[in-house]
mmCIF file of C-alpha atoms (C1' of nucleotides) in Angstrom:
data_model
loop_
_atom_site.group_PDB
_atom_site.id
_atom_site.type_symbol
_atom_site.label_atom_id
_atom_site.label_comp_id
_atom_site.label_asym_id
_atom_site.label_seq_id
_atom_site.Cartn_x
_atom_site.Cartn_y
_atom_site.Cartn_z
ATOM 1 C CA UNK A 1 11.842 0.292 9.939
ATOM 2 C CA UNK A 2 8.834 -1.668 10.643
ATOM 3 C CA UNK A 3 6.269 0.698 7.761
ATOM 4 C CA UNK A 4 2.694 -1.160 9.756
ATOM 5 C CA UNK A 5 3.846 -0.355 12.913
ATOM 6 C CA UNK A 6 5.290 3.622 11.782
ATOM 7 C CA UNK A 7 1.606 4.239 9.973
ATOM 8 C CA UNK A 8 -0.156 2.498 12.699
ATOM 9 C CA UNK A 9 1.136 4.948 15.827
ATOM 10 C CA UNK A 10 0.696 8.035 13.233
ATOM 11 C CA UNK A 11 -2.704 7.066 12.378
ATOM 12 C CA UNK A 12 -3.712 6.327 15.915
ATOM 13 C CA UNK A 13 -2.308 9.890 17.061
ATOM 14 C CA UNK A 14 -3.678 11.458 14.336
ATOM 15 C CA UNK A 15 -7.177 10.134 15.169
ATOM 16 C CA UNK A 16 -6.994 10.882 18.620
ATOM 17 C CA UNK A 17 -6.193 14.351 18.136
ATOM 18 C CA UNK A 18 -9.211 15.154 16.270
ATOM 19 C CA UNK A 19 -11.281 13.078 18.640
ATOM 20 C CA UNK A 20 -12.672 10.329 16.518
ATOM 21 C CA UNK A 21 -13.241 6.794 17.647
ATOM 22 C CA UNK A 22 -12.321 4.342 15.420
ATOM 23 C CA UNK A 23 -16.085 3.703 14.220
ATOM 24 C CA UNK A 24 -16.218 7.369 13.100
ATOM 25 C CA UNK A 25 -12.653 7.419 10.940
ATOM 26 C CA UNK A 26 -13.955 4.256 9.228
ATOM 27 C CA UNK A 27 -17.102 5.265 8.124
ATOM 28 C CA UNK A 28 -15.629 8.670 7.295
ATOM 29 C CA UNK A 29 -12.943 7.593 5.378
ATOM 30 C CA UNK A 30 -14.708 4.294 3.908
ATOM 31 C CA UNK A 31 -13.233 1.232 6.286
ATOM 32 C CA UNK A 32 -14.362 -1.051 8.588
ATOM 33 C CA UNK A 33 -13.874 -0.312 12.242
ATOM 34 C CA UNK A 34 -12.001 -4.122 12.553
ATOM 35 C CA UNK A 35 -10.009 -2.746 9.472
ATOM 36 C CA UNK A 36 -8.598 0.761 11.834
ATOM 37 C CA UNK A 37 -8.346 -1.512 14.800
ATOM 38 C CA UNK A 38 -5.943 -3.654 13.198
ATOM 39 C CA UNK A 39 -4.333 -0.729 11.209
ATOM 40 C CA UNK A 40 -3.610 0.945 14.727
ATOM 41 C CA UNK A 41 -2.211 -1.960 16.102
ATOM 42 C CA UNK A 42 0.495 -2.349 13.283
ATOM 43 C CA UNK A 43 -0.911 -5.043 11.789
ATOM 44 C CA UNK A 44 -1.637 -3.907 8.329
ATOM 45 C CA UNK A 45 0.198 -3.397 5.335
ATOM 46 C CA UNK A 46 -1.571 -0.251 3.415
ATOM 47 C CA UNK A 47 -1.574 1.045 0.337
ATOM 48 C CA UNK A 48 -0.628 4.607 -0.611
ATOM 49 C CA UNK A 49 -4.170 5.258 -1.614
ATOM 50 C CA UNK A 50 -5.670 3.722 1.870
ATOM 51 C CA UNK A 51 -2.964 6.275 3.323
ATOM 52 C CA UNK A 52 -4.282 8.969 0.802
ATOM 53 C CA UNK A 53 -8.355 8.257 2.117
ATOM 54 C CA UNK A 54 -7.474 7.636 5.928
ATOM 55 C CA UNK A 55 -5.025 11.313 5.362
ATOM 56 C CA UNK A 56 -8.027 13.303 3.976
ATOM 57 C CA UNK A 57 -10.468 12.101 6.812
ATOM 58 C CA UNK A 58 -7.822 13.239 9.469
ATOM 59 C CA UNK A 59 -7.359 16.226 8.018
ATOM 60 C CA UNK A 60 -3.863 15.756 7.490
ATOM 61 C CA UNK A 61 -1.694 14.247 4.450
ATOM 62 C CA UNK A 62 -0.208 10.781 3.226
ATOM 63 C CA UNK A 63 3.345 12.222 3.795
ATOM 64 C CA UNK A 64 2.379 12.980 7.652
ATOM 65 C CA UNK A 65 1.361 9.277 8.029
ATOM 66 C CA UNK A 66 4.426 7.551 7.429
ATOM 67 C CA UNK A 67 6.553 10.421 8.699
ATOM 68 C CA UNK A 68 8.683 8.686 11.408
ATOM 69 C CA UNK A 69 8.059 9.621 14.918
ATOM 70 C CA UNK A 70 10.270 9.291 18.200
ATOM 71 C CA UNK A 71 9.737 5.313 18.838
ATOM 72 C CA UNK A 72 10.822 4.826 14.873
ATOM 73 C CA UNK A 73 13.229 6.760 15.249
ATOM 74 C CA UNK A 74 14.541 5.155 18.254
ATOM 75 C CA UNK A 75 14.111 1.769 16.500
ATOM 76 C CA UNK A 76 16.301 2.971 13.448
ATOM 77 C CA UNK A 77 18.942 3.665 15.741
ATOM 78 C CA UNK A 78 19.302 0.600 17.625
ATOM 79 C CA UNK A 79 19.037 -1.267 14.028
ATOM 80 C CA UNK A 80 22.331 0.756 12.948
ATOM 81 C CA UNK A 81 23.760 -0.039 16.064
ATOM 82 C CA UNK A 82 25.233 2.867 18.355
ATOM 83 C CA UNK A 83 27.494 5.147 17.240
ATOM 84 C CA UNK A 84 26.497 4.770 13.256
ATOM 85 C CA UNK A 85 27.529 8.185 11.675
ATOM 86 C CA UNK B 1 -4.860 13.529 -6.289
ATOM 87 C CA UNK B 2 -4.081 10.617 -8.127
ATOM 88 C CA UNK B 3 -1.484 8.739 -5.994
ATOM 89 C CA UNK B 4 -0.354 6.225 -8.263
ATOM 90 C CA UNK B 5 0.761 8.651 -10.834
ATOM 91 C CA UNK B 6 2.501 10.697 -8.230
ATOM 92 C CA UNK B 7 4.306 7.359 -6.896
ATOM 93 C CA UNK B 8 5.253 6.789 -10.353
ATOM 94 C CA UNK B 9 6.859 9.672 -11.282
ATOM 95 C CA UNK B 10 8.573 10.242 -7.853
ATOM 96 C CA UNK B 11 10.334 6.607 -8.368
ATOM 97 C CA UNK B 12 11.116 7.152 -11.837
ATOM 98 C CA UNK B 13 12.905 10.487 -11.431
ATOM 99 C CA UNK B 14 14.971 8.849 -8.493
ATOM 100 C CA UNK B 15 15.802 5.924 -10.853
ATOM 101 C CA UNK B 16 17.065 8.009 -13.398
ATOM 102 C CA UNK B 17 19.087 10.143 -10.982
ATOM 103 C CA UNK B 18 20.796 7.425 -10.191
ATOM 104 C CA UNK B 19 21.376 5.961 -13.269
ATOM 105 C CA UNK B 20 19.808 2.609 -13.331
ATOM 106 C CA UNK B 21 17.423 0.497 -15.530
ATOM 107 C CA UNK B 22 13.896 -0.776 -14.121
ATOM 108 C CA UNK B 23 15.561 -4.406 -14.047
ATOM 109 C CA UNK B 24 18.906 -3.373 -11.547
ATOM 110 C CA UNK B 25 15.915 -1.383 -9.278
ATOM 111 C CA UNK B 26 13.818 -4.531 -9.446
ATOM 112 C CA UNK B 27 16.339 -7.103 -8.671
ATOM 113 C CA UNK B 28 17.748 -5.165 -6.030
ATOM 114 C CA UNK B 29 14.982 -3.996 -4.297
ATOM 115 C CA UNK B 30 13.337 -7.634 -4.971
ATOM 116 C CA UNK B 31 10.629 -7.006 -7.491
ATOM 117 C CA UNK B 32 9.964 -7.914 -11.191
ATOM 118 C CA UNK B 33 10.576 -5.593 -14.196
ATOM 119 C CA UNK B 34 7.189 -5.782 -14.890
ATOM 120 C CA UNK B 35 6.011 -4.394 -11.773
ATOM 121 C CA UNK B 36 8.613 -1.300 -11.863
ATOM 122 C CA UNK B 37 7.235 -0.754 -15.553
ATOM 123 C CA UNK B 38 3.706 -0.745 -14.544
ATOM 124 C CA UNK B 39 4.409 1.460 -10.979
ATOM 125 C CA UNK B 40 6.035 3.907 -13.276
ATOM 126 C CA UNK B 41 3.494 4.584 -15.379
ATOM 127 C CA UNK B 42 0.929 4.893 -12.810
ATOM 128 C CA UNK B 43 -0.820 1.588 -12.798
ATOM 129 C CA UNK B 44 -0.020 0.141 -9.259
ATOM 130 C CA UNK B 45 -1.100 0.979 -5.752
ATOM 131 C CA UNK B 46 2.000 0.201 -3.820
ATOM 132 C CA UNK B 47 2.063 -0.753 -0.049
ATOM 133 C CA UNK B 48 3.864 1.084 2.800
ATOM 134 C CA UNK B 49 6.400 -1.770 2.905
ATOM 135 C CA UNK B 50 6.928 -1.750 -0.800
ATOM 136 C CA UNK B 51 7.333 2.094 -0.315
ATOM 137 C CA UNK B 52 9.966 1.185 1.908
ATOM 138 C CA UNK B 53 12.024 -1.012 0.167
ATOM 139 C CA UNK B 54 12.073 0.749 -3.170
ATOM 140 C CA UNK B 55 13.280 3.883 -1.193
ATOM 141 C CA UNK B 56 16.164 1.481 0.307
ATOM 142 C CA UNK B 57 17.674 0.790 -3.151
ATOM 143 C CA UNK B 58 16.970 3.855 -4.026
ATOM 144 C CA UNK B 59 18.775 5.533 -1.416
ATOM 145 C CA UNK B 60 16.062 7.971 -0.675
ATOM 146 C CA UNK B 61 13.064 7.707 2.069
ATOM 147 C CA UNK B 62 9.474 6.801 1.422
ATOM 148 C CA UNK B 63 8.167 9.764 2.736
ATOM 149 C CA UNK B 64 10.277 11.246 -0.801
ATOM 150 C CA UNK B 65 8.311 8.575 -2.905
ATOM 151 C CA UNK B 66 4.607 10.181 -1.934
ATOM 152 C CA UNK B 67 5.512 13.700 -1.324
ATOM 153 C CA UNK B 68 3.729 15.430 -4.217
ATOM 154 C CA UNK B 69 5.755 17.327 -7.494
ATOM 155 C CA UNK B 70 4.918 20.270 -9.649
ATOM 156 C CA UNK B 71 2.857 17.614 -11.830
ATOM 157 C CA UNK B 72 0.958 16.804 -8.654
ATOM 158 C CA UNK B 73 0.439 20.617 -7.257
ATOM 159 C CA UNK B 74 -0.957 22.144 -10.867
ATOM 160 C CA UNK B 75 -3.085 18.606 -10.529
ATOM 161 C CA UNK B 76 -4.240 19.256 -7.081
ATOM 162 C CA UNK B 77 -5.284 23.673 -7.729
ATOM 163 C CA UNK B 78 -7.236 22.420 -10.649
ATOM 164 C CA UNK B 79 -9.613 19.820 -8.521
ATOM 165 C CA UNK B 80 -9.700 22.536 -5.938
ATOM 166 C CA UNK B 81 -10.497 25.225 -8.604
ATOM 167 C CA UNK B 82 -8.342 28.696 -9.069
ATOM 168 C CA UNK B 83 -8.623 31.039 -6.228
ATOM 169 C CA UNK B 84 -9.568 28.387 -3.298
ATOM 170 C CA UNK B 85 -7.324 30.359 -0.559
ATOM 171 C "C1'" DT C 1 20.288 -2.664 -41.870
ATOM 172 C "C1'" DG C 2 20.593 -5.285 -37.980
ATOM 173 C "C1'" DA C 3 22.018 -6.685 -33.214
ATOM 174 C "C1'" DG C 4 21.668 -5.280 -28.434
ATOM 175 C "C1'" DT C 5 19.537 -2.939 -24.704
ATOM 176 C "C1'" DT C 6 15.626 -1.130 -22.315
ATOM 177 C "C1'" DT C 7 10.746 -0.591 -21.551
ATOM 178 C "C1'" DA C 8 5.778 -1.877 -22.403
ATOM 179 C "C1'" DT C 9 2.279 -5.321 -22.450
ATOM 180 C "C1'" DT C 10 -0.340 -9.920 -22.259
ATOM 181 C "C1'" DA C 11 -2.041 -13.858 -19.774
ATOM 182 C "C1'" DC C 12 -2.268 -16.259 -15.748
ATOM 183 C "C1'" DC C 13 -1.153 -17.330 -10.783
ATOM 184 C "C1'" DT C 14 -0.635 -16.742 -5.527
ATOM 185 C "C1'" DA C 15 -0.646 -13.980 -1.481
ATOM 186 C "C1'" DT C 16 -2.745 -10.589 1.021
ATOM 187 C "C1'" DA C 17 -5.415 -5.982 1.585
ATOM 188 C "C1'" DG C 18 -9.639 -4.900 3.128
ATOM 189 C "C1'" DT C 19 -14.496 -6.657 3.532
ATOM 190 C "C1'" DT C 20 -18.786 -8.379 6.547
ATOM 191 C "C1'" DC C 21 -20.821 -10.252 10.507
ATOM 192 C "C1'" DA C 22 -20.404 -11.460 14.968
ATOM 193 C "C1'" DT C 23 -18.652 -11.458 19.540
ATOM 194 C "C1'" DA C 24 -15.428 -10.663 23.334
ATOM 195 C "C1'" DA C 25 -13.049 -7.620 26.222
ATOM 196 C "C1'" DG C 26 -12.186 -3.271 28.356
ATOM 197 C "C1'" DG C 27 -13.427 1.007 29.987
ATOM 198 C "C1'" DT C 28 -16.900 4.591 32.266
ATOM 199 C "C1'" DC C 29 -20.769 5.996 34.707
ATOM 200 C "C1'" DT C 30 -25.074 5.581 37.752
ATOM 201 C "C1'" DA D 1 -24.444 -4.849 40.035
ATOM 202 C "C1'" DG D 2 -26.048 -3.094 35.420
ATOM 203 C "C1'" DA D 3 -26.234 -0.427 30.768
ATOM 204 C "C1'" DC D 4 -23.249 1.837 27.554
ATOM 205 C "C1'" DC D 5 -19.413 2.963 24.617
ATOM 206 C "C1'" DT D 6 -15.200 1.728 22.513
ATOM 207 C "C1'" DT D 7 -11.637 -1.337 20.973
ATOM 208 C "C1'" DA D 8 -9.978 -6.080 19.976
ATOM 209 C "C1'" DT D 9 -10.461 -10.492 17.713
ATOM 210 C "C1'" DG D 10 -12.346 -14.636 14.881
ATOM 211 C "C1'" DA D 11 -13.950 -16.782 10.639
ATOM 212 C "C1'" DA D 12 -14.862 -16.507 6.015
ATOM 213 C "C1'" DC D 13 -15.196 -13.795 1.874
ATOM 214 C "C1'" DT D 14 -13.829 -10.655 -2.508
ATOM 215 C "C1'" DA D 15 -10.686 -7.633 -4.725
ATOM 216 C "C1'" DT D 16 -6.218 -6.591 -5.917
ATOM 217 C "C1'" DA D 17 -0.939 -6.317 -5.009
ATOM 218 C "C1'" DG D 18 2.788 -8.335 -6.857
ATOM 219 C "C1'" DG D 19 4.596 -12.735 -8.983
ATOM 220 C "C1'" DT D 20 6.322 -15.595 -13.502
ATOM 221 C "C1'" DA D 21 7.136 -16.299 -18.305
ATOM 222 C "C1'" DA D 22 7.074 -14.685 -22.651
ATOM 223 C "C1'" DT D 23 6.796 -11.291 -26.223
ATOM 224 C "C1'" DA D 24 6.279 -6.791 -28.459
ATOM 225 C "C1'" DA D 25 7.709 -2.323 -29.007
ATOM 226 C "C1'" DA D 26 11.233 1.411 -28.768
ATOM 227 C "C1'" DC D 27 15.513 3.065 -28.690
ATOM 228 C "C1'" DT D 28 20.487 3.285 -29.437
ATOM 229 C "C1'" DC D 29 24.521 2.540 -32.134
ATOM 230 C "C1'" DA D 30 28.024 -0.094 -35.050
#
DNA sequence: TGAGTTTATTACCTATAGTTCATAAGGTCT
DNA sequence: AGACCTTATGAACTATAGGTAATAAACTCA
């Protein structure tokens, strides 16, 4: 389960449903726009209080944000291999 | 909501349900004592990915590790104030 | 009492989370 | 074509996640 890219998809989806750009999450929640940008493209490891400021400015919680979606859950299944109980 | 505390307890209790000492869940999930005795009691600020592989050898999930407890709720209608619908 | 086990704590170190500033690249619209 | 808005990317920085080694404190239990 690759956590940066999970949290990156969720955060991106997240933002886009409330119809933020990345410049407005950032300065809402207290980050740099580079700092989203990278954390949408997977390429950032955060911590559960970055999840816990980034949740509150999407109106949504920590718990939702690394919640896996259909592409992790996808990935998780060709990791086990087919046919994995 | 104080995240590390909630992280803290949440690994804990699912080290002690499963009977082992902070050393066995540090060496097997790859971390020191020290850090699994300061996460406990609230100290640290874990990463997603360190979320992740304390759930592994934990045999639980990391959404389990952040999703909030009693301790957590009575924490979370005080900040809020009684009565806030 | 003491030995043995587990957890807490101190001091210091390295790797990386998240920063700023700047710019490039990609869209959209006239 | 341009101006405009948004996202991606680079370099260099500071703060902190997580490390090691050692020791202190607690807690069994013979």
């Amino acid at each position: 389960m690759d956590m940066r890219r999970l949290v990156g998809r969720n955060v991106r989806k997240a933002r886009q449903a409330k119809g933020l750009t990345q410049e407005q999450l950032a300065e809402g929640a207290g980050f740099s726009q580079k700092y989203v940008s990278d954390l949408e493209r997977g390429f950032e490891n955060p911590t559960v209080i970055t999840l816990f400021e980034l949740a509150q400015r999407l109106d949504t919680t920590p718990v939702a944000l690394i919640t896996p979606d259909e592409e992790a859950i996808r990935e998780a299944a060709k990791a086990n291999g087919p046919r994995t109980k």
